[in-house]
MMTF fields as JSON, N, C-alpha, C and O atoms, coordinates in Angstrom:
{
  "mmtfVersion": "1.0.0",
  "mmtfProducer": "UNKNOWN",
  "numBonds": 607,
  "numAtoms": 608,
  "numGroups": 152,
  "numChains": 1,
  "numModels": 1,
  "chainsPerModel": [1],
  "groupsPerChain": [152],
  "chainIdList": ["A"],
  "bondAtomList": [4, 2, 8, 6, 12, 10, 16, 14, 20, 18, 24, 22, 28, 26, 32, 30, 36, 34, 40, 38, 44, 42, 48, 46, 52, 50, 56, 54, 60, 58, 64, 62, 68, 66, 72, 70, 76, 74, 80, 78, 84, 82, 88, 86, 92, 90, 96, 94, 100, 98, 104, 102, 108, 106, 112, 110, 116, 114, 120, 118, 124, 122, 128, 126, 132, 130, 136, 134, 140, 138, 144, 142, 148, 146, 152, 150, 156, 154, 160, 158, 164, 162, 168, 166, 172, 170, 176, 174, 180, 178, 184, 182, 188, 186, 192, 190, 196, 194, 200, 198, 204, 202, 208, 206, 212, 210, 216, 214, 220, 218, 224, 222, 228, 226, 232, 230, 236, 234, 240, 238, 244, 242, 248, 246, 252, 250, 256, 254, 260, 258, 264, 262, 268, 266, 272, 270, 276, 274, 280, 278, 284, 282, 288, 286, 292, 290, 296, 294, 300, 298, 304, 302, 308, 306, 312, 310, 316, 314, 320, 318, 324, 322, 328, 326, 332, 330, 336, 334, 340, 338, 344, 342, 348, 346, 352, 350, 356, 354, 360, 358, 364, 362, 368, 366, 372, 370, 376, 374, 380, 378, 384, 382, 388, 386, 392, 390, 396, 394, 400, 398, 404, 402, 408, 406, 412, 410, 416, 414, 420, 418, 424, 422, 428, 426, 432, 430, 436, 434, 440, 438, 444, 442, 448, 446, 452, 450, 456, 454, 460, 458, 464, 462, 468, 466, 472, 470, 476, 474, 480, 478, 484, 482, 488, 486, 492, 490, 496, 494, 500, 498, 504, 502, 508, 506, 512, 510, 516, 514, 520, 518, 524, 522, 528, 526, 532, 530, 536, 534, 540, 538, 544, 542, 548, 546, 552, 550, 556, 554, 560, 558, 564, 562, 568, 566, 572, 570, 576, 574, 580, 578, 584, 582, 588, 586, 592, 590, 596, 594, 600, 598, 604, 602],
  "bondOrderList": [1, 1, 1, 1, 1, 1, 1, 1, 1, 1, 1, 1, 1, 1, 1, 1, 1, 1, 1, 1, 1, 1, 1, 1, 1, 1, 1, 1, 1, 1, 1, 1, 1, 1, 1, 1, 1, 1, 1, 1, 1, 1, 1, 1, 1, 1, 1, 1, 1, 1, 1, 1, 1, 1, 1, 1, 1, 1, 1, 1, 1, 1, 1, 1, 1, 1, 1, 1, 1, 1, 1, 1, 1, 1, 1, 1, 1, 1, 1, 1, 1, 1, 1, 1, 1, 1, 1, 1, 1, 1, 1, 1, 1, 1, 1, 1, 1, 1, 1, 1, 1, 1, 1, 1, 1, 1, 1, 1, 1, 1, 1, 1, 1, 1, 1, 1, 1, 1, 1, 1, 1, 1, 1, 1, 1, 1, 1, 1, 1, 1, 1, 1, 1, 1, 1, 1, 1, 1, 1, 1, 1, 1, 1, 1, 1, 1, 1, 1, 1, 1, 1],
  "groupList": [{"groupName": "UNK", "atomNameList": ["N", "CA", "C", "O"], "elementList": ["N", "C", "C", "O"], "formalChargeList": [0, 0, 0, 0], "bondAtomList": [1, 0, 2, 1, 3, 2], "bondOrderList": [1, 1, 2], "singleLetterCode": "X", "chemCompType": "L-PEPTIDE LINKING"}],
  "groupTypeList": [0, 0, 0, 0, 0, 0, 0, 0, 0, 0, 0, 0, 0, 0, 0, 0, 0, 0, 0, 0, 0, 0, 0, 0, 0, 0, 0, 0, 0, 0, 0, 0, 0, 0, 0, 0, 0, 0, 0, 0, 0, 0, 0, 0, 0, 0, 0, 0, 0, 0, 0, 0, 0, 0, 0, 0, 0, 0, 0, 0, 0, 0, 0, 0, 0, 0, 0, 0, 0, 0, 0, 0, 0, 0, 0, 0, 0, 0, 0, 0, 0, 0, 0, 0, 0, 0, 0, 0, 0, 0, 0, 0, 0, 0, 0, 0, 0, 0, 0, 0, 0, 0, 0, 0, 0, 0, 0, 0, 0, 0, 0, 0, 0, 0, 0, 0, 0, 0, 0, 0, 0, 0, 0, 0, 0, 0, 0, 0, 0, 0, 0, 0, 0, 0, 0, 0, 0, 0, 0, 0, 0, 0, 0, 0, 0, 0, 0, 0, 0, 0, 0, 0],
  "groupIdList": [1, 2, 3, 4, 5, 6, 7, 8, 9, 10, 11, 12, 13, 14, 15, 16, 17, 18, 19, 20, 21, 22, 23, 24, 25, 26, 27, 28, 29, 30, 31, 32, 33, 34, 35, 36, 37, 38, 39, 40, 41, 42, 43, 44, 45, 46, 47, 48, 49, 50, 51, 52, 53, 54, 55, 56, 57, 58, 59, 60, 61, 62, 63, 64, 65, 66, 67, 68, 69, 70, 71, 72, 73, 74, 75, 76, 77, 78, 79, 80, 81, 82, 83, 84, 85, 86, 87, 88, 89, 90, 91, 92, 93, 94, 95, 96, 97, 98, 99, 100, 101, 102, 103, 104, 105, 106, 107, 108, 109, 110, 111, 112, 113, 114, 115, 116, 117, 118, 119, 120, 121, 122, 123, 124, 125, 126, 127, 128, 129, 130, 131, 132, 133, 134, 135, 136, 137, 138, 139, 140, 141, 142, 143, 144, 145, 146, 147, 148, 149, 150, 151, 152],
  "secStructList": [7, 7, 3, 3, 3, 3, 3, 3, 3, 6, 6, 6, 3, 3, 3, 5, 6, 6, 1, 7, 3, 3, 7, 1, 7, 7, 6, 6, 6, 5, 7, 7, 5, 1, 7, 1, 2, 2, 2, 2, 2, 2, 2, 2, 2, 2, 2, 2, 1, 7, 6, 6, 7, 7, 7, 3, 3, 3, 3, 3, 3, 5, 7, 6, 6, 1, 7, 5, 7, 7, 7, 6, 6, 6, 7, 7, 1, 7, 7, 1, 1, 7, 7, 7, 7, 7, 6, 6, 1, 7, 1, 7, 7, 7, 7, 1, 1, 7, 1, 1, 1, 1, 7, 7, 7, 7, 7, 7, 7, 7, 7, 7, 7, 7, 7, 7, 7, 7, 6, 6, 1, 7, 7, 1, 1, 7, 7, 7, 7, 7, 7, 1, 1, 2, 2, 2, 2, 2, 2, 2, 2, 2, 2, 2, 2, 6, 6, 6, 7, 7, 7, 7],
  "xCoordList": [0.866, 0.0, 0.908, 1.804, 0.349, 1.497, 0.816, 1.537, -0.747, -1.218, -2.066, -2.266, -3.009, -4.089, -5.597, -5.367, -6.851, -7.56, -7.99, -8.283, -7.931, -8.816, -10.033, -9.929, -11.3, -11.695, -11.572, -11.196, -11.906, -11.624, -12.736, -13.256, -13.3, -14.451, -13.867, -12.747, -15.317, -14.377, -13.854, -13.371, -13.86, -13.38, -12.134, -11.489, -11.33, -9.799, -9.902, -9.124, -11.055, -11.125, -11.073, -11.601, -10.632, -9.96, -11.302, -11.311, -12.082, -12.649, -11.488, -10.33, -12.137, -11.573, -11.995, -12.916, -11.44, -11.96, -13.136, -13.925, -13.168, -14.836, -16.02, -17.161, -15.658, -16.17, -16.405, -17.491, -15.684, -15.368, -14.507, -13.691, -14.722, -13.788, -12.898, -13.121, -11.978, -10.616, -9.271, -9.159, -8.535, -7.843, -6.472, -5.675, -6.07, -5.736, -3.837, -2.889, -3.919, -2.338, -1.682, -0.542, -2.82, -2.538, -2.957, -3.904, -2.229, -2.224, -2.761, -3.096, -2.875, -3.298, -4.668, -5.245, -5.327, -6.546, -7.544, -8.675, -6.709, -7.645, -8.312, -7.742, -9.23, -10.042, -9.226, -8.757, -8.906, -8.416, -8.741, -9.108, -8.308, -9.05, -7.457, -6.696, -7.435, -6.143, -7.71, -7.378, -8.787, -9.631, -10.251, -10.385, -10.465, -11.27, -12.664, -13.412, -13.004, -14.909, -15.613, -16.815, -14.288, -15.292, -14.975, -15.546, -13.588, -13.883, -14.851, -15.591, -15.342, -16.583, -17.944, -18.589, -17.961, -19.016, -18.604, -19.291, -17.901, -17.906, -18.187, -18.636, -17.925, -18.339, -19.808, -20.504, -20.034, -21.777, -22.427, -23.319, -21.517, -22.533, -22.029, -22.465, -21.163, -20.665, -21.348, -21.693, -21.708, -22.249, -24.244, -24.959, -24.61, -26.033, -25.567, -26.042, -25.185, -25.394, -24.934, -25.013, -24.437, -24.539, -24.611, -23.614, -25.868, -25.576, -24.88, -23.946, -24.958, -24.061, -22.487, -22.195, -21.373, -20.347, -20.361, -21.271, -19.288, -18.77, -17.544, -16.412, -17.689, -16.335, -15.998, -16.782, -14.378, -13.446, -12.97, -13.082, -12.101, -11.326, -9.943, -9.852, -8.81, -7.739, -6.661, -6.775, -6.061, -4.942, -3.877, -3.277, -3.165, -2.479, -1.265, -1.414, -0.027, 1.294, 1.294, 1.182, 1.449, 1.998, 3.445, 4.327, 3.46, 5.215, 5.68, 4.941, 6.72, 7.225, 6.108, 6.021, 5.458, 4.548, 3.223, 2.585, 2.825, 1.593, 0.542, -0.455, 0.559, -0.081, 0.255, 1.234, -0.993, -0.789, 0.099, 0.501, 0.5, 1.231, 0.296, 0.516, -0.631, -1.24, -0.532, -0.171, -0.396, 0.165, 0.062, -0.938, 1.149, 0.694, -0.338, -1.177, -0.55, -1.39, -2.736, -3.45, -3.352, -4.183, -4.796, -5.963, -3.755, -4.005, -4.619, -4.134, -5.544, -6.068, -5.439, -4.528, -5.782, -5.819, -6.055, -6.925, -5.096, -5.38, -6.813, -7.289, -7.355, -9.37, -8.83, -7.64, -9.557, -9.734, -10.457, -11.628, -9.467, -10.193, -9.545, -9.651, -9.153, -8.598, -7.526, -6.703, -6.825, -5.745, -4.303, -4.627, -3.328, -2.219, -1.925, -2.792, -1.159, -0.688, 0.197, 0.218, 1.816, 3.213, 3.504, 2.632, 4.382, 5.011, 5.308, 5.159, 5.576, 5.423, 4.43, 4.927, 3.174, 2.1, 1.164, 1.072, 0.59, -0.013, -0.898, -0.776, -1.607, -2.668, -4.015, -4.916, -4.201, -5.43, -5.364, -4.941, -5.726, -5.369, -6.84, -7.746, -6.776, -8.055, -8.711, -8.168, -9.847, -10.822, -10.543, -10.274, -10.746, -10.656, -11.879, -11.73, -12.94, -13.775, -14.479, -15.266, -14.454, -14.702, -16.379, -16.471, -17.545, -18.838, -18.675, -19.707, -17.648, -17.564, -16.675, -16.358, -16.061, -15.203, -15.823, -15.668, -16.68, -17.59, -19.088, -19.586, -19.834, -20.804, -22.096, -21.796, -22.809, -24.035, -25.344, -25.849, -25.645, -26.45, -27.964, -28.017, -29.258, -29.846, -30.941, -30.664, -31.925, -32.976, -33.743, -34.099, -34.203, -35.135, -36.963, -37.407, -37.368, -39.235, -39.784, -39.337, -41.14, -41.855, -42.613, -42.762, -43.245, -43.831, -45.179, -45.521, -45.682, -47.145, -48.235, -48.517, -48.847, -50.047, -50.935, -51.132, -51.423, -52.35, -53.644, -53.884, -54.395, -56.072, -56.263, -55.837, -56.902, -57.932, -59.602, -60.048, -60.41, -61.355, -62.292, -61.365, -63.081, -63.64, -64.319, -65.235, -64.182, -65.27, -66.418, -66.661, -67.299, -68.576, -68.701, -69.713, -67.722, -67.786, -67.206, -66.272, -67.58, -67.342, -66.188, -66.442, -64.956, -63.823, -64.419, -65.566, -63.553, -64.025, -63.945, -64.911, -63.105, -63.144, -63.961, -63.251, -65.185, -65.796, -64.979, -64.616, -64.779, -63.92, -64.744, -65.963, -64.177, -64.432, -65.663, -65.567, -66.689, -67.493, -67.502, -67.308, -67.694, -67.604, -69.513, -70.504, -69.491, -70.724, -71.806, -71.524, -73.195, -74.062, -74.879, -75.392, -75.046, -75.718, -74.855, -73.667, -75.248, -74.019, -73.694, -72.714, -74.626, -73.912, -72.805, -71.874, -72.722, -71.448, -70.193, -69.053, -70.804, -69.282, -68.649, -67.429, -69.676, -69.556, -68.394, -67.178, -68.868, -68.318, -66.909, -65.982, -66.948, -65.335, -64.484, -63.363, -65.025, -64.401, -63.405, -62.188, -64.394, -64.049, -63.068, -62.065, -63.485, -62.195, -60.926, -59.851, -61.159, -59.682, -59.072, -57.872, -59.61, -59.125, -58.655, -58.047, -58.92, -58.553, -57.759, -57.578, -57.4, -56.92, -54.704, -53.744, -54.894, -53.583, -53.243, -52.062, -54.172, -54.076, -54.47, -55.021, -54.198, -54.359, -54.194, -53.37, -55.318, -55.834, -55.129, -55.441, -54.123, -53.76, -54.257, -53.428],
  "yCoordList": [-1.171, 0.0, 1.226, 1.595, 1.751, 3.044, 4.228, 5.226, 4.461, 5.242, 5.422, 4.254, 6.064, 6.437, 7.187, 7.821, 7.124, 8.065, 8.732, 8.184, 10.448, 10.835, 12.145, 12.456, 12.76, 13.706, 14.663, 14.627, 15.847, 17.411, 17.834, 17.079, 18.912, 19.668, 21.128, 21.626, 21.702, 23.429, 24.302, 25.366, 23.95, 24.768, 24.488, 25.137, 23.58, 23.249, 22.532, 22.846, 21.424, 20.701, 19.317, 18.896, 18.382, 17.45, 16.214, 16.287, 15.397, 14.545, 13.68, 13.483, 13.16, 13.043, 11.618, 11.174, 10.882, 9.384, 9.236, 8.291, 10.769, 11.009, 11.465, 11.447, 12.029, 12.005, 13.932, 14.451, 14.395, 16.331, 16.444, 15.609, 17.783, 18.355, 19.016, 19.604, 18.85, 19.196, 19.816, 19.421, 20.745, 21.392, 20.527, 21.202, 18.883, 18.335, 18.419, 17.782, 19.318, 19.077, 18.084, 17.639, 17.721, 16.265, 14.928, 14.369, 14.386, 13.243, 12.011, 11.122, 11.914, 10.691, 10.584, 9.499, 11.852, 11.997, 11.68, 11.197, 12.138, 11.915, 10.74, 9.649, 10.865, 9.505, 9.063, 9.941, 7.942, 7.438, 6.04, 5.553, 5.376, 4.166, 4.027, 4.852, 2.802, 2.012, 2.01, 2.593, 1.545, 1.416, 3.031, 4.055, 2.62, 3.881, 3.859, 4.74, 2.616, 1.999, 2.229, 2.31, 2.318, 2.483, 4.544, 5.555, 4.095, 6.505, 6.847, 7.381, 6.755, 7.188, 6.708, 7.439, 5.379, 5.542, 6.454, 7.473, 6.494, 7.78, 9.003, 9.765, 9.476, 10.636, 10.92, 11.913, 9.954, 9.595, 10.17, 10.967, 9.353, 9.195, 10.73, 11.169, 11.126, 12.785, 13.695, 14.357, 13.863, 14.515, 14.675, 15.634, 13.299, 13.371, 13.977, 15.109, 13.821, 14.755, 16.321, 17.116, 16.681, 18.162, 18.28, 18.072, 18.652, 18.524, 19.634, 19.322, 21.121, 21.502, 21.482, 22.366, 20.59, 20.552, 19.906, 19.45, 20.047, 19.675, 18.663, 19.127, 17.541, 16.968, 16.375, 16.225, 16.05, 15.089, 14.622, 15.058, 13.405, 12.197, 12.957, 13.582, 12.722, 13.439, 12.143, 11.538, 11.856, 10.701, 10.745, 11.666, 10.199, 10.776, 9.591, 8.544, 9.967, 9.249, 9.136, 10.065, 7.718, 7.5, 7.943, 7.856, 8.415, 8.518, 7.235, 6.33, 7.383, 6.125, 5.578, 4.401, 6.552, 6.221, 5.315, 4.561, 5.38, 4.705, 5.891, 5.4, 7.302, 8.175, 8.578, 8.361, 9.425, 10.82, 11.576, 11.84, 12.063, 12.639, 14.075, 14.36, 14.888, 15.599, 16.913, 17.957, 16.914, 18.349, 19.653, 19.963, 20.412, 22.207, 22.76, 23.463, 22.583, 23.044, 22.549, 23.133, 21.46, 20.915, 21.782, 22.133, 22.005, 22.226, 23.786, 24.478, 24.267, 25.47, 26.554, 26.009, 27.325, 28.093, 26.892, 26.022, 27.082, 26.451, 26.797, 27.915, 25.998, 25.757, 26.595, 26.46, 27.56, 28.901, 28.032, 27.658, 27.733, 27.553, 25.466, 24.845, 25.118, 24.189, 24.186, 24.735, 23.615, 23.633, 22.869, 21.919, 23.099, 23.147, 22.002, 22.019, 20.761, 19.678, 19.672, 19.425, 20.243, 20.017, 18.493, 17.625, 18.368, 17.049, 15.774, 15.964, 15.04, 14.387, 14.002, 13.381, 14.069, 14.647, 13.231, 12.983, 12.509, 11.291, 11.814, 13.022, 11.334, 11.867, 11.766, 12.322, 11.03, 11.283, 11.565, 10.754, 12.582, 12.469, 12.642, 13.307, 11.728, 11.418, 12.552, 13.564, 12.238, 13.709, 13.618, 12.647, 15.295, 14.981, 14.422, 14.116, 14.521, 13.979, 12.92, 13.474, 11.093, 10.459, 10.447, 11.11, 9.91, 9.849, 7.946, 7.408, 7.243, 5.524, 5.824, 4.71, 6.832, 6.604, 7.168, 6.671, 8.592, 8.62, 8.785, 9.88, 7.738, 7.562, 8.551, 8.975, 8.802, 9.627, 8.427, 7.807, 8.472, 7.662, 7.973, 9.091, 6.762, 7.075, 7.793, 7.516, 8.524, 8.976, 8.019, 7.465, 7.618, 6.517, 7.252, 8.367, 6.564, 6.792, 5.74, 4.616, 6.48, 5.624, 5.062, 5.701, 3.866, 2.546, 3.51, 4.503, 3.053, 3.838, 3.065, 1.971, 3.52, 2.451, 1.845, 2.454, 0.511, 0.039, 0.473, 0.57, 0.712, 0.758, -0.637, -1.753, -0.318, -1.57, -1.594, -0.509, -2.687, -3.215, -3.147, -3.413, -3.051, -3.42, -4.643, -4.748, -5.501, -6.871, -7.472, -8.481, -5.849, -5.927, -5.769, -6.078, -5.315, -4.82, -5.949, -6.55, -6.375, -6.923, -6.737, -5.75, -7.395, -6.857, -6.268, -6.502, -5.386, -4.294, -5.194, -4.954, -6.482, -7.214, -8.544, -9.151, -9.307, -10.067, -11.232, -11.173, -12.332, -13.274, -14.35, -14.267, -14.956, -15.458, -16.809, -17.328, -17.135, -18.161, -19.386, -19.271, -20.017, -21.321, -21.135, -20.962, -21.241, -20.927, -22.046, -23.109, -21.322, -21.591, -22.783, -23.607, -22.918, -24.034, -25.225, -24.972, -26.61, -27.723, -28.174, -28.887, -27.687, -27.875, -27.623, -28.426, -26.077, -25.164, -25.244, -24.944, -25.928, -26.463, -27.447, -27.46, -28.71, -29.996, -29.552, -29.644, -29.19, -29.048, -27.996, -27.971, -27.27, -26.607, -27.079, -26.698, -28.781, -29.183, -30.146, -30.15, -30.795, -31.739, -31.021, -31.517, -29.658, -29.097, -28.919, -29.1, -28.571, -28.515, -30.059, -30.169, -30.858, -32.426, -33.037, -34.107, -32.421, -32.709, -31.633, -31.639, -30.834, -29.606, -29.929, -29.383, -31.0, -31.386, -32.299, -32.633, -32.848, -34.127, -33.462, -32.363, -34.126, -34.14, -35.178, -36.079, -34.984, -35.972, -36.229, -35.519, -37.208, -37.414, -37.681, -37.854],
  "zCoordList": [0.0, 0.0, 0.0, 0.759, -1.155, -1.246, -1.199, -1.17, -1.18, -0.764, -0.218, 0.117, 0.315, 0.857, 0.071, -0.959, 0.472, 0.029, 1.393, 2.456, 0.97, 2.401, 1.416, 0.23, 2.637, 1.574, 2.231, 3.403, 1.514, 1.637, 1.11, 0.288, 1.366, 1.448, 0.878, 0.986, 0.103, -0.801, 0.257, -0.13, 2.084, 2.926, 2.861, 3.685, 2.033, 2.441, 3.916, 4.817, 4.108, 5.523, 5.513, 4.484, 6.27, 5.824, 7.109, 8.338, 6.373, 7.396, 8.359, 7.992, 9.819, 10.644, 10.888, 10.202, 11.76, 12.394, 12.949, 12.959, 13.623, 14.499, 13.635, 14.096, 11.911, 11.4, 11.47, 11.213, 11.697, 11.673, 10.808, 10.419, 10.395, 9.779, 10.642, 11.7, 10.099, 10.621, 9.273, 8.113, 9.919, 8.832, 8.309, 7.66, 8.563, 8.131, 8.491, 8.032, 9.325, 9.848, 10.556, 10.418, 11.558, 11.957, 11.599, 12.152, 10.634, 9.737, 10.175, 9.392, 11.733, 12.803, 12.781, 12.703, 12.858, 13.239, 11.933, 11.981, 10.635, 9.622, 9.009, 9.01, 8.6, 8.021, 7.077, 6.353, 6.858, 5.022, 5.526, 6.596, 3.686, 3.187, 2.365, 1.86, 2.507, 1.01, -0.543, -1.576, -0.525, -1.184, -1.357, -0.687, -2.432, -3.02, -3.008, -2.583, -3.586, -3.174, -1.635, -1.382, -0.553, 1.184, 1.279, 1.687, 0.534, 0.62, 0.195, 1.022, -1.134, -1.96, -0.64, 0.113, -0.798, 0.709, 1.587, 1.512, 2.255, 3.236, 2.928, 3.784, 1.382, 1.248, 0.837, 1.05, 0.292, 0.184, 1.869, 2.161, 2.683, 4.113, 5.094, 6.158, 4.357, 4.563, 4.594, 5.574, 3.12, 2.405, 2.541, 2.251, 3.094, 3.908, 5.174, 5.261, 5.699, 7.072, 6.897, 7.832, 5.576, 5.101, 3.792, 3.099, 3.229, 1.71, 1.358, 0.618, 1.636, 1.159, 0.741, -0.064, 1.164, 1.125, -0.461, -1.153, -0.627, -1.783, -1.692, -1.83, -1.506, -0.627, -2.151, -3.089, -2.075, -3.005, -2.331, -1.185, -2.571, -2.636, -3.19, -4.246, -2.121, -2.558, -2.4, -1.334, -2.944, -2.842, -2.364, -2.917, -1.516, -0.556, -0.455, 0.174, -1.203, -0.359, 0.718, 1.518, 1.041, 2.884, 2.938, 2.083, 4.105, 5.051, 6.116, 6.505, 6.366, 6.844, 8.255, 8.607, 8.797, 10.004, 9.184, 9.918, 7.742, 7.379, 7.912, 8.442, 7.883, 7.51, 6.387, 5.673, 6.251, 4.348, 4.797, 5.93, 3.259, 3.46, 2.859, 1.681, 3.557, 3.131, 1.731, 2.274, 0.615, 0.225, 0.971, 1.618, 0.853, 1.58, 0.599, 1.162, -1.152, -1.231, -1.293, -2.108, -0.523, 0.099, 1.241, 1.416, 1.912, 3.608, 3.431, 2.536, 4.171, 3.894, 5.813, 6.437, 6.155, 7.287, 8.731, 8.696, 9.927, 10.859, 11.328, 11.132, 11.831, 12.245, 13.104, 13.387, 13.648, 14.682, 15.871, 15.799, 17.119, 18.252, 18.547, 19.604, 17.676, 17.612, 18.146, 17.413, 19.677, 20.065, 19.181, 18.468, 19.191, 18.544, 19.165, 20.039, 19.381, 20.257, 19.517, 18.312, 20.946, 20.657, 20.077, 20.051, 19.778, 19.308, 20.822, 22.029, 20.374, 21.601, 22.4, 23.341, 22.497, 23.293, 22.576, 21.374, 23.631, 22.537, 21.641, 21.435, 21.155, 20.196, 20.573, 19.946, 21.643, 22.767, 24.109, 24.933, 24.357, 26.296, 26.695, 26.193, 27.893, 28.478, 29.217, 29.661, 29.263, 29.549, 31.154, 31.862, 31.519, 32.841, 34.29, 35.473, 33.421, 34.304, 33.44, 32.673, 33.256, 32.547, 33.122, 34.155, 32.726, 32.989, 33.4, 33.801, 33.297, 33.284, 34.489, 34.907, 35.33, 36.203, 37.825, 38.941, 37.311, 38.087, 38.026, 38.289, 37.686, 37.486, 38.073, 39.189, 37.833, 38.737, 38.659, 37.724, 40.492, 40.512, 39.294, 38.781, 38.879, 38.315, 39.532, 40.699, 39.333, 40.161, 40.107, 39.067, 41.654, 41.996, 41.53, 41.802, 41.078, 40.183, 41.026, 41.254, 41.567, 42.238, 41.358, 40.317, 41.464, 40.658, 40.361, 41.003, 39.466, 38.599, 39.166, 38.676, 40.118, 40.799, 39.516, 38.464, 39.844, 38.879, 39.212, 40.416, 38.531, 38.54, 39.435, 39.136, 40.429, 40.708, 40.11, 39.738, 40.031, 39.484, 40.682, 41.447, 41.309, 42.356, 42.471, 41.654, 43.143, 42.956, 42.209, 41.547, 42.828, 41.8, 40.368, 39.738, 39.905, 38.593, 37.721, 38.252, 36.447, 35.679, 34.588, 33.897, 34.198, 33.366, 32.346, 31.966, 31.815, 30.344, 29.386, 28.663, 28.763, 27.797, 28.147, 28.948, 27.9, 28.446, 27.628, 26.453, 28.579, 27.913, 26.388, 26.234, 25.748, 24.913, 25.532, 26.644, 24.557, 25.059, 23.541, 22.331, 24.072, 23.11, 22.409, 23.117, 20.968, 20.53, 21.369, 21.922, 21.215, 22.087, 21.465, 22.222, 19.727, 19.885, 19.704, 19.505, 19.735, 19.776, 18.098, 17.882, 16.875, 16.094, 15.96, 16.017, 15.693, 15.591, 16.422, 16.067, 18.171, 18.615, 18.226, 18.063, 17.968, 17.003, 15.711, 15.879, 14.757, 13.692, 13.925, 13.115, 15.007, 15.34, 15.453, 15.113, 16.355, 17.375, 15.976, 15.79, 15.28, 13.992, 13.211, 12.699, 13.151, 12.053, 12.517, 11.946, 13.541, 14.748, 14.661, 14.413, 14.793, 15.07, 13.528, 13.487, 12.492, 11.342, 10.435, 9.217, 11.284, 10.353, 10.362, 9.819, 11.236, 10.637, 9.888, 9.787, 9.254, 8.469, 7.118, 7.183, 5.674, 4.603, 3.981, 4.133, 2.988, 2.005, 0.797, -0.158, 0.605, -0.517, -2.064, -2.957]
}
C-alpha cells in the first residue's frame, strides 16, 4: 500500500476518524481508506449529514509512520479555536472527568399504581365463550381435530 484516500471539502477541511472536519495538519486523526470503493461511501454518508459541502477524494502518499502525506497546497488556514498539540504529546489524552469513572447515581421513580377493578364490577373485555348451539361447537371441534391431516 502506497497510498491512501482521504476527503476534503471546498473549505480546504480534511474529514476526521470522528467524522469532523478538521484542517488536516494532523495526519493521525484523519479519516483514510487504502480502497477507493469504502472513501466514496464515506463521502456519500458525509455529504447526507450536510448537503451543502462539496467533498473530493484526494490521494495521498503515505510517510514512513503509514499516515498521508497531506500536500501544503491541500491544507487550507489552521481551524480557529482548535488547540495546537506540541510534538510528543499522545494523540489522545483522556478527559478529565470520565462519565464511566464517576458515574451519577440514576434517580429513583416511584412505581405507577395500577387501577384496581372493584369486585362488583365486571372486566371491560368479556372473555371469549364457546358458541351456544351444539352444532357449531360440534363441527369446530371436527375441524380442529382434522386440520392437521391431509388428504392425498
Amino acid at each position: 500500500m502506497t497510498h491512501v484516500y482521504v476527503l476534503t471539502n471546498q473549505h480546504q477541511l480534511f474529514l476526521s476518524k470522528s467524522n469532523e472536519w478538521i484542517d488536516g495538519r494532523e495526519a493521525g486523526r484523519l479519516f483514510r481508506s487504502a480502497h477507493k470503493d469504502v472513501a466514496i461511501n464515506q463521502m456519500f454518508e458525509a455529504n447526507t449529514r450536510d448537503v451543502t459541502l462539496r467533498i473530493e477524494l484526494l490521494e495521498c502518499p503515505l510517510d514512513s509512520k503509514g499516515w498521508p502525506k497531506v500536500p501544503e497546497a491541500a491544507l487550507g488556514e489552521p481551524v480557529p479555536g482548535e488547540p495546537e498539540i506540541p510534538a510528543g504529546v499522545p494523540e489522545e489524552l483522556p478527559a478529565e472527568s470520565s462519565p464511566e469513572l464517576n458515574p451519577e447515581p440514576a434517580p429513583e421513580v416511584e412505581p405507577a399504581e395500577h387501577p384496581e377493578v372493584p369486585p362488583g364490577q365486571p372486566p371491560e373485555v368479556p372473555p371469549l365463550q364457546p358458541p351456544e348451539s351444539g352444532d357449531d361447537y360440534t363441527a369446530a371441534t371436527d375441524f380442529e381435530s382434522t386440520a392437521g391431516t391431509a388428504e392425498v
